CSV table of C-alpha atoms in Angstrom, one decimal:
chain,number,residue,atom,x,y,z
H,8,UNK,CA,-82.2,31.5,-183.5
H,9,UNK,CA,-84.8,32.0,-181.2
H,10,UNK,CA,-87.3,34.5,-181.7
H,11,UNK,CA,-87.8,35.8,-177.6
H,12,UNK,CA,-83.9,36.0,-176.3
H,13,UNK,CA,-83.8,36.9,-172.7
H,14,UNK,CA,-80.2,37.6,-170.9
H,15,UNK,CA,-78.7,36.4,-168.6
H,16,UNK,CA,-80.8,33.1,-168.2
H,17,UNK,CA,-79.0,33.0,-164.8
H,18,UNK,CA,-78.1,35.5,-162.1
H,19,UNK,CA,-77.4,35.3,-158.2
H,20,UNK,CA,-77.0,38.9,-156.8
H,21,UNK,CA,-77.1,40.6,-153.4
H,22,UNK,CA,-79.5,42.2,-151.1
H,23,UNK,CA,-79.3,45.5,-152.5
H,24,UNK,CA,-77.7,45.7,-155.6
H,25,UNK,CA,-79.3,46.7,-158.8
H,26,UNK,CA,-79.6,44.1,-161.6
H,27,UNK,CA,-81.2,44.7,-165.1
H,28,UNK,CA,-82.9,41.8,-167.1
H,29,UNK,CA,-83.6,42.3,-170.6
H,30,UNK,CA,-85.2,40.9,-173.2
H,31,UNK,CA,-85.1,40.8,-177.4
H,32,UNK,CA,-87.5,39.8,-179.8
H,33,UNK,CA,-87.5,39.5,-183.7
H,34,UNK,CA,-91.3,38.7,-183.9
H,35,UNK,CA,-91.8,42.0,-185.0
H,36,UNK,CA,-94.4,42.2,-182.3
H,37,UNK,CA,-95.4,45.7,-180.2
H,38,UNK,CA,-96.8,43.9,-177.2
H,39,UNK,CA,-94.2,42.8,-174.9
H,40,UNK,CA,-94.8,41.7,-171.2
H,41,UNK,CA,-92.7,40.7,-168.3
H,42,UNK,CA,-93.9,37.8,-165.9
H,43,UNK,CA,-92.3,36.2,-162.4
H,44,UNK,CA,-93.2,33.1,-161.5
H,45,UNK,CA,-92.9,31.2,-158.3
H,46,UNK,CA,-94.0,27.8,-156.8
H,47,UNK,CA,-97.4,27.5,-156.7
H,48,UNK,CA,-98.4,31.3,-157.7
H,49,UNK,CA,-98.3,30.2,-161.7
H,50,UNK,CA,-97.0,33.4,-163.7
H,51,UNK,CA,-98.0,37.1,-162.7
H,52,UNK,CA,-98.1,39.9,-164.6
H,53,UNK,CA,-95.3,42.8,-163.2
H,54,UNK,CA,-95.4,45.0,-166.4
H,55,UNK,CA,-96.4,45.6,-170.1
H,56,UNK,CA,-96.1,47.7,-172.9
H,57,UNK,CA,-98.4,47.8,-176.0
H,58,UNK,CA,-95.7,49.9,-177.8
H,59,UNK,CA,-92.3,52.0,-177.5
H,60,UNK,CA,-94.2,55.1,-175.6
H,61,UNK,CA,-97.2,52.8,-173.5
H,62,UNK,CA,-96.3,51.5,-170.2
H,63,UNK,CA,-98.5,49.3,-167.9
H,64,UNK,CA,-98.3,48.6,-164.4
H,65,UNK,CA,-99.0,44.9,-163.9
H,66,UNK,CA,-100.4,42.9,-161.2
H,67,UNK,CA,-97.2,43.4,-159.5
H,68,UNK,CA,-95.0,46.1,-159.9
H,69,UNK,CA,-93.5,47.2,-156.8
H,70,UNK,CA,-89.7,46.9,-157.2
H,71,UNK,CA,-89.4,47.2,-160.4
H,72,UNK,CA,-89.4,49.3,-163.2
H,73,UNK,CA,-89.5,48.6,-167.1
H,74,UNK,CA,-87.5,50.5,-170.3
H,75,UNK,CA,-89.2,49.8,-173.8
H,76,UNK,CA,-85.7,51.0,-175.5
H,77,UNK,CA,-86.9,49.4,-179.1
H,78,UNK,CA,-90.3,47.6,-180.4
H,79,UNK,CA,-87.1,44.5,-179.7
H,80,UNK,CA,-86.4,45.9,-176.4
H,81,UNK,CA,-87.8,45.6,-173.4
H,82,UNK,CA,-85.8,45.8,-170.0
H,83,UNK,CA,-87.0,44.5,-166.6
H,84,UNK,CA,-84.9,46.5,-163.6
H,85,UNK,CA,-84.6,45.9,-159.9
H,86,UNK,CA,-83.7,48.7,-158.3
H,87,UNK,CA,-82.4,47.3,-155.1
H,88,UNK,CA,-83.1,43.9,-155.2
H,89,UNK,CA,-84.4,41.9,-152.0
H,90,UNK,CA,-84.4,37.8,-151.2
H,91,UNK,CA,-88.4,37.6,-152.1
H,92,UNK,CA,-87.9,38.8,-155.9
H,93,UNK,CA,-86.0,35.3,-155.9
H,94,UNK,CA,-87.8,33.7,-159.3
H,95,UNK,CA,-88.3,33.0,-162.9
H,96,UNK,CA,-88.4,35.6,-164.9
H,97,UNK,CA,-90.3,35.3,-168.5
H,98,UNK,CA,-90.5,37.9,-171.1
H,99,UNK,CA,-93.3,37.2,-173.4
H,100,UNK,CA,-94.4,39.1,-176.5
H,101,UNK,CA,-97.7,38.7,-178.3
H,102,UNK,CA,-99.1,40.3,-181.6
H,103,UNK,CA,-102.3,42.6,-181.4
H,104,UNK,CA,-105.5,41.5,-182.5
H,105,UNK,CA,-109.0,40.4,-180.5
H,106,UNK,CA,-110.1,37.3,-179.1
H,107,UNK,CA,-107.2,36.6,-177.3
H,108,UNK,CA,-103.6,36.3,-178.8
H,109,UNK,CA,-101.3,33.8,-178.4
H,110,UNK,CA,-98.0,35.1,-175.7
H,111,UNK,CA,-94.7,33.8,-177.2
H,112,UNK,CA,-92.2,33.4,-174.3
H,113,UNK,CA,-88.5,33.9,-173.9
H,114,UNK,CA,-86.6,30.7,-172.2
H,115,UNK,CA,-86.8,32.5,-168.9
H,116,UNK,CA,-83.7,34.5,-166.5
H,117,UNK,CA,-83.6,32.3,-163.3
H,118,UNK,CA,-82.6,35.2,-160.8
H,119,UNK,CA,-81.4,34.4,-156.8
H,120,UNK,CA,-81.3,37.4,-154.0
H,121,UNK,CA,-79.0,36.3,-151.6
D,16,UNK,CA,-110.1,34.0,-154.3
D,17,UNK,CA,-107.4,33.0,-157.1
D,18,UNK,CA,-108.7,34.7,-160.2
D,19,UNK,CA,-108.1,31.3,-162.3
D,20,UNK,CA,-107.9,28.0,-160.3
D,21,UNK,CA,-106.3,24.8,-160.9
D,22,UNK,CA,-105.7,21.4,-158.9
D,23,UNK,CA,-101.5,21.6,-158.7
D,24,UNK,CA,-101.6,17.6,-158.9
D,25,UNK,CA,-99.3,15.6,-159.7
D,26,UNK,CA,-101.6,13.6,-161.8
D,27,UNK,CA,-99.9,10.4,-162.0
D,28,UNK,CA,-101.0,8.0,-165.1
D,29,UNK,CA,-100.1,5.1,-166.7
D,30,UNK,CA,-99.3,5.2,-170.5
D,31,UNK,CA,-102.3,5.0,-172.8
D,32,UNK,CA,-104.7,6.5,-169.8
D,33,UNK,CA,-106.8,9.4,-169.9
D,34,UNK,CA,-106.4,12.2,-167.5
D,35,UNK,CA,-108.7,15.4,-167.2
D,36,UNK,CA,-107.8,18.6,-166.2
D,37,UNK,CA,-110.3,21.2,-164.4
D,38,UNK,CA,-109.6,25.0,-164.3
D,39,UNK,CA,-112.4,27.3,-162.7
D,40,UNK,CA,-112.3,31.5,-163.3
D,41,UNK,CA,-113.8,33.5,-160.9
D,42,UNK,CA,-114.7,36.7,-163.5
D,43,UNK,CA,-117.9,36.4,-165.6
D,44,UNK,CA,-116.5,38.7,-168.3
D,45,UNK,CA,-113.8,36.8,-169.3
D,46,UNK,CA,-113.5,36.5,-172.8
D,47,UNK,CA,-110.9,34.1,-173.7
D,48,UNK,CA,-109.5,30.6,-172.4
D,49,UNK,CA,-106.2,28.6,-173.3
D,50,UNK,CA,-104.4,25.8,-171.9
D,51,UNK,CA,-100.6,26.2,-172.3
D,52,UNK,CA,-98.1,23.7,-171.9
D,53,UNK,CA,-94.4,24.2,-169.5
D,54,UNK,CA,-92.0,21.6,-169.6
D,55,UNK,CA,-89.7,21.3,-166.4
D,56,UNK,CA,-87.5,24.6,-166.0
D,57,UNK,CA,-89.2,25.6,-169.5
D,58,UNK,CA,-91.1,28.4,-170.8
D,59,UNK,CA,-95.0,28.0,-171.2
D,60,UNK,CA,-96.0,27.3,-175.0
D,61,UNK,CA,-99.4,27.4,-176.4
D,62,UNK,CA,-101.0,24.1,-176.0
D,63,UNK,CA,-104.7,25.1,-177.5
D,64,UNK,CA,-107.4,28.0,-177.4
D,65,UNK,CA,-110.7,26.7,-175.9
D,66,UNK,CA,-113.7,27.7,-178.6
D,67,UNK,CA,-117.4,27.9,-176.7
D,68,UNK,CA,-117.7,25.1,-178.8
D,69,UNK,CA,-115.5,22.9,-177.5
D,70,UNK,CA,-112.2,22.0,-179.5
D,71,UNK,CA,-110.5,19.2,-180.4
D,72,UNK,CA,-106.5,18.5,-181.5
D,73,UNK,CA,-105.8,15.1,-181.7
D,74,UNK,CA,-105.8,13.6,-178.4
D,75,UNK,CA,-106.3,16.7,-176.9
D,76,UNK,CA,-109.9,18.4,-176.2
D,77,UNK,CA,-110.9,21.5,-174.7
D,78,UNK,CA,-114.3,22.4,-173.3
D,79,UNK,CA,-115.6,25.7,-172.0
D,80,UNK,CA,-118.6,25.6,-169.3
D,81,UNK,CA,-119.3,29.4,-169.1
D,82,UNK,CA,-122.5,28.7,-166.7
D,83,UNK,CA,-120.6,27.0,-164.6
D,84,UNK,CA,-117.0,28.9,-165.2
D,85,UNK,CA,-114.8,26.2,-165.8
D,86,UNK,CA,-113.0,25.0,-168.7
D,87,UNK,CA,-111.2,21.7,-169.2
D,88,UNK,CA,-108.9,19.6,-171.0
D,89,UNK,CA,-108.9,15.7,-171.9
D,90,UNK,CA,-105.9,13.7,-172.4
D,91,UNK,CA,-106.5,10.9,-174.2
D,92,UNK,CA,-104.2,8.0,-174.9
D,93,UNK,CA,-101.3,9.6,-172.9
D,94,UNK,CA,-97.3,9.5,-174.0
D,95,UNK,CA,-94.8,9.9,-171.9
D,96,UNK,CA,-94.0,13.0,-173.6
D,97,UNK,CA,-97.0,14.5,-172.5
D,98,UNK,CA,-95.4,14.7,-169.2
D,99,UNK,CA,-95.8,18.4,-168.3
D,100,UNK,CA,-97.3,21.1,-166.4
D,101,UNK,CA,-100.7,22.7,-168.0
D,102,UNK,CA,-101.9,25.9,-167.6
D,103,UNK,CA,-104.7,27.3,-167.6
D,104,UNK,CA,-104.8,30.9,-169.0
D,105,UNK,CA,-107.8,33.4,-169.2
D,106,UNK,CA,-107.8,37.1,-170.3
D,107,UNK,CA,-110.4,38.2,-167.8
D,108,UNK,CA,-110.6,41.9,-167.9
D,109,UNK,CA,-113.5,42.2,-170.4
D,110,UNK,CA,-111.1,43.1,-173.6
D,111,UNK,CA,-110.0,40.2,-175.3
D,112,UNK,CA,-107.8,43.1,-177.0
D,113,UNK,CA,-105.7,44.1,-174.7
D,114,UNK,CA,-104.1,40.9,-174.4
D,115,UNK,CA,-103.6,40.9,-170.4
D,116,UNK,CA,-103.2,36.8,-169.7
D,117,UNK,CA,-104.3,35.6,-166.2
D,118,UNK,CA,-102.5,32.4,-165.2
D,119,UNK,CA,-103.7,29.4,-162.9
D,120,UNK,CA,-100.6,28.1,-161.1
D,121,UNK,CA,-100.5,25.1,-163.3
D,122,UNK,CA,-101.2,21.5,-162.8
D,123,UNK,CA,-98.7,18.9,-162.9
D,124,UNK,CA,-99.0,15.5,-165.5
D,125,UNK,CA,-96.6,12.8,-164.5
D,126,UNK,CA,-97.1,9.8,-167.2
D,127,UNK,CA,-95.4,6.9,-166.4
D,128,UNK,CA,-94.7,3.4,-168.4
């Protein structure tokens, strides 16, 4: 089984409507993270949480908000979802340590706003 | 300015070439540099941490040019299966702990027999 689950892996929705991604891990790691990425952009950051109670704003966090239900659970919402959050969605968790950790990514939620 | 910067390609290369990829960082402070690896309509995996020292992993090598902020990676006798896109991924807010990953948008290897 895979050890970064994300579901649904695929989702068309409409202007408007509120959708929920989410994502499990059995890593046993705290740090989990939430990406979008988009032609030519690469991946950016739109939230992050170090454990159950820390929450961090990423690079691009407007429109959405995050729920760290579990050290496994962490849930990526749209509130009202509009065409330009059209995009690949990647969980990613990562242990703690220094000098850099290696991410470990979830196969990704392709998500269309119509 | 993009906070890490990569030519998107595609690289196009024969079997058996090798191919080198540039990435530049615009922050002094970073601390840390990888290359990952994302296959078509894949997640990104960890391709290989790049040391100060340079690194090697088989037919893969990894430089780090801090004066001049770039890092690099060298393909050498390429498979097909190297076909890919390869990011380049710094931590860049001065705290290799916290674990923050900036990503250049990637750049595209197409090997071809």
């Amino acid at each position: 089984d895979a050890d970064v689950t994300q579901t649904p892996r695929n989702r068309i929705t409409k202007t408007g409507k509120r959708i929920m991604l989410e994502c499990s891990q059995t890593k046993g790691h705290d740090r989990m993270y939430w990406y979008r990425q988009d032609p030519g952009l690469g991946l950016r950051l739109i939230y992050y949480s170090f454990d159950v109670k820390d929450i961090n704003k990423g690079e691009i966090s407007d429109g959405y908000s995050v729920s760290r239900q579990a050290q496994a659970k962490f849930s990526l919402s749209l509130e009202s979802a509009i065409p330009n959050q059209t995009a690949l969605y990647f969980c990613a968790t990562s242990d703690f340590g220094p000098g850099g950790v290696e991410q470990y990514f979830g196969p990704g939620t392709r998500l269309t706003v119509t | 300015r993009k906070e890490v910067e990569q030519d998107p390609g595609p690289f196009n290369v024969p079997e058996g070439a090798t191919v080198a990829f540039n990435c530049t960082y615009s922050n002094s402070a970073s601390q840390s540099f990888f290359w990952y690896r994302q296959d078509c309509r894949k997640e990104p995996k960890l391709l290989m941490s790049v040391y100060s020292s340079g690194n090697e992993d088989g037919r893969f090598t990894a430089q780090l040019n801090r004066a001049s902020q770039y890092i690099s990676l060298l393909i050498r006798d390429s498979k097909l299966s190297d076909s890919a896109t390869y990011l380049c991924v710094v931590i860049s807010d001065g705290s290799s702990n916290t674990g923050k990953l900036i990503f250049g948008q990637g750049t595209t290897l197409q090997v071809k027999p």
